[in-house]
XYZ file of C-alpha atoms in Angstrom:
715
model
C 0.000 0.000 0.000
C 1.369 3.403 -0.942
C 2.019 6.040 1.727
C -0.689 8.275 0.274
C -3.268 5.508 0.372
C -2.290 4.579 3.957
C -2.653 8.201 5.082
C -6.090 8.450 3.455
C -7.288 5.320 5.227
C -5.927 6.507 8.584
C -7.620 9.908 8.216
C -10.901 8.249 7.216
C -10.722 6.003 10.289
C -9.986 8.953 12.585
C -13.006 10.850 11.299
C -15.238 7.851 11.814
C -13.959 7.104 15.307
C -15.406 10.367 16.616
C -18.911 9.124 15.805
C -18.919 5.318 16.020
C -17.542 2.640 18.291
C -14.221 0.885 17.801
C -15.786 -2.346 16.533
C -17.415 -0.413 13.695
C -14.107 1.301 12.895
C -12.440 -2.093 12.747
C -15.026 -3.425 10.330
C -14.683 -0.346 8.101
C -10.900 -0.673 8.110
C -11.205 -4.344 7.230
C -13.473 -3.560 4.288
C -11.046 -0.915 2.992
C -7.708 -2.531 3.801
C -8.259 -6.103 2.659
C -9.026 -5.278 -0.996
C -6.147 -2.785 -0.961
C -3.719 -5.362 0.359
C -4.840 -7.931 -2.201
C -4.073 -5.372 -4.909
C -0.342 -4.807 -4.403
C 1.199 -1.433 -5.383
C 1.445 -1.116 -9.140
C 4.589 0.443 -10.582
C 5.527 1.100 -14.173
C 7.399 -1.830 -15.676
C 5.832 -4.512 -13.482
C 4.573 -7.703 -15.100
C 1.099 -9.034 -14.528
C 0.553 -11.527 -11.713
C -2.456 -13.583 -10.681
C -3.199 -10.938 -8.039
C -4.204 -8.628 -10.895
C -7.252 -10.795 -11.566
C -8.853 -9.415 -8.414
C -10.281 -5.977 -9.013
C -10.380 -6.153 -12.807
C -13.427 -4.376 -14.199
C -15.308 -4.263 -17.470
C -18.385 -2.614 -18.954
C -21.401 -4.704 -19.923
C -25.016 -4.264 -21.094
C -24.887 -0.596 -22.185
C -28.299 0.960 -22.798
C -28.902 4.328 -24.474
C -31.521 6.627 -22.950
C -34.465 7.384 -25.241
C -33.036 10.859 -25.941
C -29.600 9.351 -26.677
C -27.837 11.705 -24.253
C -27.147 9.253 -21.411
C -26.008 5.662 -21.086
C -26.685 3.266 -18.249
C -24.504 0.179 -18.087
C -23.454 -2.637 -15.804
C -19.988 -2.106 -14.378
C -18.642 -5.524 -13.494
C -15.875 -6.120 -10.960
C -13.944 -9.223 -9.992
C -14.609 -8.752 -6.286
C -11.889 -10.132 -4.017
C -14.039 -10.148 -0.894
C -16.937 -12.180 -2.285
C -14.877 -14.013 -4.925
C -17.595 -13.174 -7.442
C -18.147 -11.276 -10.634
C -20.272 -8.401 -9.355
C -22.415 -5.910 -11.271
C -23.337 -2.339 -10.380
C -25.381 0.111 -12.458
C -23.523 3.261 -13.540
C -24.683 6.160 -15.684
C -22.630 8.382 -17.965
C -23.359 11.194 -20.399
C -22.746 10.606 -24.079
C -19.674 12.880 -23.906
C -18.197 10.944 -20.954
C -19.188 13.456 -18.261
C -21.131 12.850 -15.032
C -19.955 9.267 -14.655
C -21.553 8.025 -11.440
C -23.048 4.941 -9.759
C -26.781 4.329 -9.506
C -26.864 1.237 -7.298
C -24.960 0.063 -4.251
C -21.601 -1.635 -4.663
C -22.668 -4.130 -1.988
C -25.381 -5.672 -4.150
C -25.623 -6.974 -7.684
C -27.488 -5.447 -10.623
C -28.084 -6.496 -14.220
C -30.457 -6.154 -17.199
C -31.043 -2.374 -17.127
C -33.971 -1.086 -19.222
C -34.970 2.565 -19.715
C -38.587 3.644 -19.390
C -39.924 5.183 -22.632
C -39.753 8.714 -21.180
C -36.240 8.234 -19.781
C -37.244 9.032 -16.193
C -36.833 5.514 -14.732
C -34.695 2.426 -15.106
C -35.904 -1.099 -14.491
C -33.337 -3.728 -13.601
C -32.817 -7.002 -11.806
C -31.336 -6.213 -8.403
C -29.913 -8.405 -5.672
C -28.970 -7.061 -2.250
C -26.890 -10.099 -1.294
C -29.647 -11.878 0.615
C -32.458 -13.946 -0.863
C -33.301 -13.826 -4.553
C -32.944 -11.002 -7.000
C -36.070 -8.969 -7.796
C -37.385 -6.718 -10.534
C -36.692 -3.177 -9.344
C -37.348 0.322 -10.642
C -35.127 3.349 -9.982
C -36.411 6.947 -10.321
C -33.586 9.097 -11.665
C -34.881 12.410 -10.331
C -34.887 11.207 -6.707
C -32.540 8.229 -6.780
C -35.158 6.143 -4.997
C -35.879 2.592 -5.988
C -38.350 -0.131 -5.123
C -38.859 -3.801 -5.826
C -41.897 -4.677 -7.949
C -41.674 -8.419 -7.326
C -41.248 -10.679 -4.343
C -40.583 -14.353 -3.895
C -37.779 -16.894 -3.924
C -37.135 -16.992 -7.697
C -35.325 -14.279 -9.649
C -37.086 -12.590 -12.595
C -35.363 -11.882 -15.915
C -35.690 -9.923 -19.156
C -37.611 -6.781 -18.060
C -39.235 -4.920 -20.987
C -41.297 -1.714 -20.672
C -44.648 -1.282 -22.403
C -44.763 1.533 -25.008
C -46.722 3.809 -22.650
C -44.385 3.151 -19.709
C -47.188 1.886 -17.479
C -46.290 -1.825 -17.340
C -43.234 -4.041 -17.405
C -43.145 -7.536 -18.864
C -40.713 -10.054 -17.442
C -40.031 -13.770 -17.161
C -39.762 -15.955 -14.087
C -39.581 -19.659 -13.397
C -42.714 -21.237 -11.911
C -42.196 -24.486 -10.078
C -44.361 -27.578 -10.558
C -44.737 -30.695 -8.451
C -42.052 -33.320 -9.200
C -43.155 -36.749 -10.429
C -43.621 -39.562 -7.919
C -43.922 -43.303 -8.294
C -45.004 -43.721 -4.672
C -45.991 -41.254 -1.991
C -43.146 -40.802 0.507
C -43.624 -42.144 3.984
C -44.099 -39.662 6.799
C -41.334 -39.889 9.414
C -42.210 -39.882 13.112
C -42.141 -36.498 14.757
C -38.561 -35.518 15.542
C -37.081 -38.268 13.348
C -34.099 -37.598 11.078
C -34.773 -39.566 7.881
C -32.896 -39.582 4.598
C -34.294 -37.415 1.775
C -37.007 -39.091 -0.327
C -36.238 -40.646 -3.707
C -35.796 -38.291 -6.671
C -37.724 -39.518 -9.722
C -36.329 -38.488 -13.130
C -38.652 -38.613 -16.143
C -37.069 -35.995 -18.456
C -34.188 -36.353 -20.947
C -32.654 -33.106 -19.637
C -32.807 -33.198 -15.849
C -29.662 -31.329 -14.869
C -27.703 -28.482 -16.428
C -24.242 -27.101 -16.076
C -24.142 -24.264 -13.579
C -27.535 -25.243 -12.162
C -27.242 -28.897 -11.117
C -30.463 -30.903 -10.843
C -33.243 -28.907 -12.460
C -36.452 -28.197 -10.585
C -39.712 -29.179 -12.231
C -41.635 -26.359 -13.843
C -41.074 -23.837 -16.608
C -40.280 -20.171 -17.190
C -43.502 -18.171 -17.665
C -44.402 -14.661 -18.839
C -45.650 -11.951 -16.477
C -46.531 -8.262 -16.457
C -46.584 -5.868 -13.506
C -47.615 -2.191 -13.149
C -44.525 -0.002 -13.328
C -45.653 1.861 -10.186
C -46.177 -1.365 -8.276
C -49.161 -3.611 -7.810
C -50.306 -7.174 -8.392
C -48.274 -9.294 -10.796
C -50.255 -10.961 -13.600
C -49.139 -14.350 -14.921
C -49.812 -14.640 -18.653
C -48.697 -18.151 -19.593
C -48.676 -21.591 -18.071
C -47.803 -25.131 -19.002
C -44.598 -27.113 -19.548
C -43.390 -25.417 -22.742
C -40.020 -23.605 -22.911
C -40.147 -19.848 -23.563
C -36.581 -18.587 -24.033
C -35.525 -14.955 -24.255
C -37.323 -11.631 -23.860
C -40.669 -10.401 -25.176
C -41.431 -7.460 -27.437
C -44.551 -5.283 -27.043
C -46.854 -4.452 -29.939
C -47.101 -0.747 -30.747
C -50.527 -0.447 -29.104
C -49.403 -2.309 -25.959
C -52.159 -4.915 -26.338
C -49.999 -7.914 -27.251
C -46.629 -9.531 -26.633
C -44.507 -11.515 -29.071
C -41.997 -14.062 -27.834
C -40.383 -17.399 -28.652
C -41.705 -20.729 -27.448
C -41.478 -24.417 -28.265
C -44.914 -26.027 -28.051
C -44.094 -29.267 -29.832
C -45.330 -32.421 -28.055
C -41.726 -33.674 -28.168
C -40.126 -30.353 -27.175
C -37.807 -32.119 -24.739
C -36.212 -34.026 -27.626
C -36.275 -31.099 -30.085
C -35.419 -28.159 -27.810
C -34.101 -25.895 -30.583
C -37.274 -25.803 -32.684
C -38.811 -22.601 -31.321
C -41.452 -20.456 -33.028
C -42.583 -16.883 -32.506
C -46.067 -16.428 -31.074
C -48.251 -13.389 -30.452
C -50.103 -13.307 -27.125
C -53.204 -11.101 -26.949
C -53.306 -9.579 -23.455
C -57.089 -9.271 -23.359
C -58.003 -12.920 -23.873
C -54.529 -14.582 -23.680
C -55.026 -16.181 -27.095
C -51.841 -17.321 -28.861
C -51.237 -16.842 -32.589
C -48.254 -18.583 -34.203
C -46.207 -16.248 -36.429
C -43.477 -18.564 -37.743
C -43.550 -22.142 -38.924
C -40.333 -23.892 -39.871
C -37.948 -26.438 -38.430
C -35.325 -24.415 -36.628
C -35.037 -21.744 -33.955
C -36.794 -18.371 -34.150
C -35.789 -16.142 -31.239
C -35.212 -12.608 -29.910
C -38.125 -10.767 -31.570
C -38.271 -6.958 -31.631
C -40.907 -4.713 -33.210
C -39.883 -1.793 -35.372
C -40.077 1.444 -33.309
C -43.489 2.945 -33.947
C -44.218 0.391 -36.650
C -45.569 -3.059 -37.376
C -42.506 -4.793 -38.820
C -41.088 -7.561 -36.665
C -37.408 -8.564 -36.672
C -35.842 -11.652 -35.107
C -32.988 -14.166 -35.310
C -33.128 -17.733 -36.578
C -32.149 -20.309 -39.205
C -33.408 -23.358 -41.060
C -32.137 -26.362 -39.127
C -30.377 -28.852 -41.410
C -29.021 -31.052 -38.601
C -25.515 -29.691 -39.132
C -23.075 -29.111 -36.329
C -23.063 -25.395 -37.186
C -25.592 -22.994 -38.722
C -25.321 -19.296 -39.447
C -27.919 -17.352 -37.475
C -29.669 -14.870 -39.788
C -31.618 -11.659 -39.214
C -35.229 -11.831 -40.447
C -38.006 -9.291 -40.824
C -41.709 -9.963 -41.257
C -43.258 -7.865 -44.040
C -46.961 -8.360 -44.754
C -46.818 -11.885 -43.344
C -43.811 -12.977 -45.419
C -40.536 -13.451 -43.523
C -37.305 -12.620 -45.336
C -33.656 -12.695 -44.348
C -31.614 -9.492 -44.439
C -28.289 -11.300 -43.958
C -28.566 -14.443 -46.083
C -25.596 -13.310 -48.199
C -23.352 -12.450 -45.238
C -22.033 -15.960 -44.373
C -21.528 -14.925 -40.773
C -23.648 -15.693 -37.713
C -25.551 -12.766 -36.183
C -25.168 -12.560 -32.397
C -27.520 -9.652 -31.636
C -29.410 -6.824 -33.296
C -31.159 -3.546 -32.490
C -33.469 -1.276 -34.472
C -32.424 2.308 -35.053
C -34.864 4.870 -33.659
C -36.256 5.713 -37.085
C -37.167 2.092 -37.808
C -35.639 2.197 -41.299
C -32.516 0.145 -40.483
C -31.097 -2.264 -37.920
C -27.708 -2.752 -36.319
C -26.215 -6.234 -36.073
C -23.205 -7.647 -34.266
C -21.191 -10.677 -35.293
C -17.663 -12.042 -35.292
C -15.621 -11.697 -38.484
C -12.245 -13.434 -38.653
C -11.829 -13.255 -34.900
C -12.952 -9.642 -34.557
C -16.282 -8.472 -33.143
C -17.980 -6.005 -35.497
C -21.199 -3.966 -35.724
C -22.874 -3.228 -39.067
C -25.855 -1.137 -40.070
C -28.308 -3.070 -42.242
C -31.059 -1.353 -44.224
C -34.409 -2.990 -44.917
C -33.092 -3.670 -48.420
C -30.203 -5.676 -46.933
C -27.441 -3.133 -47.643
C -24.714 -3.214 -45.009
C -22.172 -0.667 -43.822
C -19.572 -0.954 -41.064
C -20.173 0.966 -37.841
C -17.560 -0.358 -35.396
C -14.965 -3.031 -34.762
C -13.316 -4.601 -31.706
C -16.632 -5.363 -30.013
C -15.967 -7.587 -27.007
C -14.260 -7.601 -23.648
C -17.000 -9.149 -21.510
C -15.018 -12.346 -20.939
C -11.773 -12.038 -18.987
C -10.186 -15.483 -19.026
C -9.661 -16.409 -22.657
C -9.999 -14.269 -25.833
C -13.466 -15.428 -26.868
C -16.026 -13.472 -28.882
C -18.265 -11.453 -26.575
C -19.527 -7.924 -26.072
C -22.840 -6.055 -26.027
C -24.223 -2.942 -27.699
C -27.254 -0.677 -28.035
C -28.297 1.711 -30.771
C -30.282 4.894 -31.355
C -30.966 6.996 -34.420
C -27.422 8.125 -35.172
C -25.314 6.603 -32.426
C -24.258 3.207 -31.140
C -22.767 2.460 -27.735
C -20.806 -0.754 -27.291
C -18.139 -2.542 -25.270
C -14.768 -2.423 -26.956
C -11.703 -4.527 -26.229
C -8.106 -4.940 -27.379
C -5.428 -7.333 -26.106
C -4.477 -4.525 -23.700
C -7.813 -4.060 -21.895
C -11.209 -5.676 -21.211
C -14.463 -4.071 -22.300
C -14.733 -0.285 -22.057
C -17.640 1.860 -23.222
C -17.267 3.416 -26.661
C -19.818 5.542 -28.494
C -19.934 5.675 -32.290
C -21.675 8.636 -33.950
C -22.810 8.899 -37.523
C -21.278 11.591 -39.666
C -23.942 11.582 -42.360
C -22.110 14.172 -44.425
C -18.943 12.033 -44.541
C -20.937 8.762 -44.545
C -18.863 7.266 -41.787
C -18.993 6.552 -38.066
C -16.622 8.197 -35.605
C -15.897 6.443 -32.301
C -15.004 7.936 -28.922
C -13.928 5.963 -25.881
C -15.928 6.948 -22.796
C -14.334 4.854 -20.033
C -10.949 3.496 -19.017
C -12.007 1.250 -16.189
C -8.658 -0.487 -15.647
C -6.282 2.358 -16.456
C -4.867 2.644 -12.935
C -3.753 -0.983 -13.073
C -3.143 -2.155 -16.609
C -1.607 1.086 -17.832
C 1.271 0.508 -15.420
C 1.795 -3.141 -16.273
C 4.020 -4.432 -19.046
C 1.626 -6.410 -21.206
C 2.298 -8.968 -23.882
C 2.531 -7.742 -27.436
C -0.045 -9.585 -29.562
C 0.213 -10.022 -33.321
C -1.892 -11.782 -35.924
C -0.338 -14.441 -38.138
C -1.612 -16.720 -40.890
C -0.275 -19.949 -42.326
C -1.247 -22.825 -44.600
C -2.579 -26.074 -43.176
C -0.699 -29.253 -44.026
C -4.089 -30.959 -44.496
C -5.166 -29.105 -47.627
C -3.321 -25.794 -47.894
C -6.248 -23.861 -46.403
C -5.297 -20.521 -44.812
C -5.595 -20.565 -41.020
C -5.533 -17.492 -38.782
C -4.019 -17.209 -35.333
C -2.547 -14.812 -32.812
C 0.790 -14.811 -31.037
C 1.453 -13.206 -27.649
C 5.095 -12.558 -26.752
C 6.514 -11.933 -23.261
C 6.773 -8.240 -22.365
C 10.093 -6.832 -23.491
C 10.998 -9.804 -25.672
C 13.357 -8.933 -28.525
C 13.202 -11.627 -31.223
C 16.471 -10.453 -32.734
C 18.543 -10.876 -29.575
C 16.557 -13.168 -27.275
C 16.120 -16.128 -29.592
C 13.402 -18.775 -29.628
C 10.990 -19.097 -26.728
C 9.133 -21.915 -25.031
C 5.712 -22.033 -26.681
C 2.271 -22.701 -25.224
C -0.370 -23.728 -27.752
C -3.701 -22.637 -26.171
C -6.775 -24.168 -27.883
C -10.312 -22.787 -27.743
C -13.399 -24.779 -26.872
C -16.787 -24.929 -28.469
C -15.756 -26.437 -30.787
C -17.853 -23.862 -32.691
C -16.321 -20.678 -31.270
C -13.467 -18.309 -32.067
C -10.526 -16.565 -30.495
C -9.404 -13.112 -31.575
C -7.430 -9.957 -30.836
C -9.151 -9.466 -27.499
C -8.101 -9.140 -23.882
C -7.273 -12.434 -22.166
C -5.972 -12.604 -18.620
C -4.872 -16.208 -19.081
C -2.868 -15.460 -22.232
C -1.316 -12.383 -20.614
C -0.262 -14.336 -17.519
C 1.266 -17.106 -19.631
C 3.271 -14.515 -21.564
C 4.275 -12.763 -18.338
C 5.725 -16.094 -17.179
C 8.078 -16.070 -20.175
C 6.184 -18.101 -22.770
C 5.199 -17.310 -26.301
C 1.489 -18.131 -26.532
C -0.189 -19.181 -29.759
C -3.967 -19.193 -29.988
C -5.336 -20.308 -33.314
C -8.711 -20.671 -35.020
C -8.520 -24.087 -36.722
C -11.240 -25.335 -39.052
C -14.476 -25.654 -37.137
C -14.002 -22.165 -35.682
C -16.733 -19.614 -36.209
C -16.369 -16.201 -37.904
C -15.037 -17.646 -41.186
C -18.314 -18.819 -42.697
C -20.513 -21.894 -42.492
C -18.390 -24.053 -44.798
C -15.251 -23.498 -42.701
C -17.095 -24.292 -39.468
C -18.718 -27.425 -40.868
C -15.357 -28.800 -41.975
C -15.562 -30.675 -38.653
C -19.181 -31.802 -39.037
C -19.085 -35.476 -37.980
C -15.287 -35.174 -38.225
C -14.078 -33.834 -34.905
C -11.304 -34.217 -33.933
C -9.901 -34.459 -37.444
C -8.043 -32.085 -39.707
C -8.325 -29.367 -37.080
C -5.407 -31.264 -35.506
C -3.364 -30.687 -38.686
C -4.237 -26.981 -38.621
C -2.920 -26.625 -35.077
C 0.288 -28.544 -35.749
C 0.894 -26.451 -38.874
C 0.591 -23.316 -36.750
C 3.237 -24.609 -34.352
C 5.491 -25.503 -37.300
C 5.088 -21.996 -38.744
C 6.238 -20.411 -35.480
C 9.204 -22.761 -35.274
C 10.205 -21.842 -38.836
C 10.021 -18.156 -37.908
C 12.414 -18.776 -35.033
C 9.819 -17.739 -32.446
C 9.197 -21.153 -30.878
C 11.848 -23.520 -29.536
C 10.929 -26.963 -30.977
C 12.339 -28.622 -27.827
C 10.173 -26.575 -25.460
C 6.598 -26.981 -26.637
C 3.551 -27.139 -24.341
C -0.162 -27.515 -25.057
C -3.423 -26.847 -23.230
C -7.076 -26.186 -23.956
C -10.467 -26.376 -22.312
C -13.712 -28.112 -23.274
C -13.429 -28.606 -27.048
C -9.834 -27.477 -26.596
C -9.471 -30.170 -23.947
C -10.687 -32.735 -26.481
C -8.059 -31.569 -28.964
C -5.318 -31.460 -26.322
C -6.043 -35.070 -25.348
C -6.147 -35.980 -29.054
C -2.813 -34.235 -29.633
C -0.920 -36.105 -26.905
C -2.400 -39.341 -28.281
C -1.104 -38.449 -31.753
C 2.352 -36.918 -31.189
C 5.093 -36.787 -28.549
C 6.433 -33.381 -29.593
C 5.066 -31.548 -26.516
C 6.925 -31.654 -23.218
C 3.780 -31.409 -21.109
C 0.043 -30.932 -21.523
C -2.905 -29.701 -19.479
C -6.208 -31.209 -20.587
C -8.996 -29.027 -19.131
C -12.640 -30.182 -18.821
C -12.459 -32.562 -21.805
C -14.617 -35.142 -23.519
C -12.621 -38.360 -23.509
C -15.225 -40.969 -24.424
C -17.943 -39.742 -26.787
C -20.319 -42.537 -25.844
C -20.321 -41.743 -22.129
C -20.436 -38.012 -22.865
C -23.426 -38.144 -25.216
C -25.412 -40.297 -22.788
C -24.627 -38.363 -19.597
C -23.897 -34.696 -20.408
C -26.559 -32.097 -19.745
C -27.992 -31.774 -23.287
C -28.074 -35.321 -24.574
C -30.918 -34.648 -27.074
C -28.701 -32.131 -28.876
C -25.270 -33.735 -28.882
C -26.143 -37.078 -30.443
C -28.347 -35.501 -33.156
C -25.993 -32.792 -34.350
C -22.481 -34.043 -33.666
C -22.902 -37.663 -34.770
C -24.727 -39.451 -37.588
C -26.616 -41.763 -35.196
C -26.894 -42.670 -31.505
C -24.040 -44.675 -29.978
C -25.719 -48.083 -30.264
C -26.072 -47.562 -34.015
C -22.645 -46.077 -34.776
C -20.296 -47.197 -32.021
C -17.308 -47.341 -34.369
C -17.791 -43.655 -35.142
C -17.956 -42.709 -31.468
C -14.858 -44.726 -30.608
C -12.854 -43.540 -33.617
C -13.240 -39.917 -32.513
C -12.711 -40.518 -28.775
C -9.339 -39.444 -27.322
C -9.591 -42.578 -25.154
C -8.988 -44.638 -28.303
C -5.483 -43.119 -28.529
C -4.510 -43.227 -24.876
C -2.204 -46.157 -25.591
C 0.039 -43.796 -27.567
C 0.446 -41.117 -24.890
C 3.924 -40.465 -23.484
C 3.453 -36.759 -22.627
C 3.214 -35.809 -18.935
C -0.414 -34.713 -18.608
C -2.453 -32.804 -16.064
C -6.233 -33.205 -16.243
C -8.128 -30.267 -14.734
C -11.925 -30.105 -14.304
C -14.594 -28.582 -12.079
C -16.399 -30.958 -9.748
C -19.766 -29.340 -10.569
C -19.265 -29.600 -14.345
C -22.315 -31.167 -16.032
C -21.312 -30.169 -19.578
C -18.191 -32.360 -19.665
C -18.733 -34.282 -16.438
C -15.906 -35.218 -14.123
C -16.056 -38.882 -15.133
C -14.741 -37.910 -18.565
C -11.576 -36.574 -16.930
C -11.394 -39.537 -14.558
C -11.403 -42.002 -17.465
C -8.415 -40.277 -19.059
C -6.542 -39.867 -15.790
C -7.037 -43.496 -14.733
C -6.000 -44.761 -18.174
C -2.826 -42.670 -18.010
C -2.058 -43.966 -14.536
C -2.590 -47.571 -15.615
C -0.049 -46.963 -18.374
C 2.475 -45.395 -16.004
C 2.334 -41.924 -17.565
C 3.272 -39.036 -15.286
C -0.156 -37.498 -14.675
C -2.282 -35.728 -12.083
C -5.999 -35.001 -11.763
C -6.835 -31.529 -10.444
C -10.432 -31.201 -9.237
C -11.804 -27.703 -8.662
C -14.522 -27.849 -5.956
C -17.887 -26.248 -6.785
C -16.707 -25.184 -10.241
C -19.045 -25.787 -13.213
C -17.940 -25.931 -16.840
C -17.083 -22.241 -16.614
C -14.159 -23.280 -14.481
C -12.661 -19.789 -14.181
C -15.865 -17.839 -13.526
C -14.875 -16.867 -9.988
C -11.673 -14.824 -9.564
C -9.968 -17.337 -7.268
C -10.807 -20.157 -9.677
C -9.256 -18.282 -12.590
C -6.138 -17.728 -10.504
C -6.049 -21.385 -9.480
C -6.476 -22.590 -13.049
C -3.628 -20.530 -14.493
C -1.288 -21.270 -11.560
C -1.802 -25.005 -11.969
C -1.161 -24.825 -15.708
C 2.020 -22.787 -15.344
C 3.327 -24.891 -12.447
C 2.852 -28.079 -14.484
C 4.625 -26.659 -17.511
C 7.501 -25.281 -15.453
C 8.000 -28.718 -13.933
C 8.914 -30.067 -17.365
C 10.609 -26.998 -18.795
C 14.067 -28.186 -17.768
C 15.835 -25.459 -19.757
C 13.994 -22.772 -17.864
C 15.807 -20.554 -15.376
C 12.537 -19.548 -13.763
C 11.887 -20.664 -10.211
C 9.944 -23.914 -10.107
C 7.496 -22.324 -7.698
C 7.255 -18.916 -9.378
C 3.466 -19.107 -9.411
C 3.359 -19.539 -5.637
C 5.588 -16.493 -5.132
C 3.126 -14.384 -7.087
C 0.369 -14.889 -4.487
């Protein structure tokens, strides 16, 4: 702690002590000092350490006020005291002035939504006890109130056009199935819990565990408070938000009302719900998802996202509009998958976001389908690895979005239209991590491309070099190949704490988008349809070879890691080559048969990733299972997985670990308690993950002069 900061804390404590007792002073000092001590003094020239994870911030969910002059957003912090990713509502003028908080830093807030007149903000708020609730904040007074009560948290608040009501979603529980009625224990007895009867194909989900019985339903509530009205019932899924009709008399939303919806969960349709008689009218009718509807401002056109399902591993999501009852795609010629969209205020165009060659972009799309670029570098709402992410909102002539580079997570940026010059000019509004990252030496990140040995196809990747590395004088470096999951996902030139920490430890880090990655078109992604792992392995090895040829990577000091789909490929790699000194296989699939029959979304995986169920195509499942190649492994391998992971359950990792042990391969199994598939979601878990990876690699990097326990010294 710096002398100035210590003096400020001491003065603050002295002022408080005149009014409150010593126990209160102690608690205040604890609240101030502990986070400060966890964040060690930052000096120019310092390298990143795992301590820098705690306190990182990023902007999320920006929302423009109806007049376009203000922005409310969720400011997210990696909170050291709660070990959570915490959200707080902040507001800022469009020119960056009057940047101030709206909600308490002690709670959690998300999903902000402006009232039509701009006087109020609805949001989902949590005070740290009980469940979150739908709340409304009055900007003129700063007062707020909860409009809902109960044990289950609402979601997706949407104001009616007149500002008098708010629609939202909330789960409604139903009675679980029973084969027999449970016995009643004697008074005061301590019996075991009753049997749990499972009668659904999807009965648990990653991050949630065993799912309660019931379904998410639609509700509306008066914006000034009053009785909540439930609009829907029944077992049918209803994903995503609603959109109000212009006259406020109907809602449109997505639902799946097929009799076999549990086996075909993706086949959603848009329906219109009349609020007077609660009659449903189906608006779409095709096999495939139709989601995220939004009416044209002040008009009758409806826009939404969807695609025709062809049972492929990957489909491009397209933007549709409904004109006179005939849906048409505005992005059919784009060959990229739309992530989100927003109408402009005039209703004559829409803004869309998508990932293009590893870069998040925003385009303006007219109703004729003409596109023009508005912004690039959308992202920064994931901190661990450089995945596509980011959120935005749009008005008539301005767009606010979260922007990232390899040097910082998401900050708010506003883009304004210069109609005379026919271009968009961007201005950065926040620098949320400037006091920390600006004084750290960060890895330099560069793009590189190379040809795959499989077929000569061009593959794109990024290379992070240790801070201060001089290729001319320092020579080749130990290389970490870091592989993304999905497998339908992409890396890009975005901030990544894990990549930065690997580079800070002295490694060159290569992260590559092999075939199967998104943001290069449907054909490129579906190169791995029913063929994964496959030639994506060749793409990755060709990337390593290219860096060796450049003199960047030392061929005798190669390391490999990846999570989820990247864990699959890492396990496949060590079963196919012995060129890597050590590997960390994170949350993998090892045996496709056991995965397909036990992971959380069995109805999806076997239909889209394989030509038939396991009992009809066992050879195909075994051929593509890393377990089939475990007899070839000689590489020292760490297997690292969360104990609460239901996407790639722990028994997948245990199969690989036990097989390696039976073969006498140097291996360890690292189990992260309470962690789901998002193994690095909590700050301490991210720190633990990267420390374990680096410690394992340093153990086998015998040419390294770094301390074997460097990671421990960074704590």
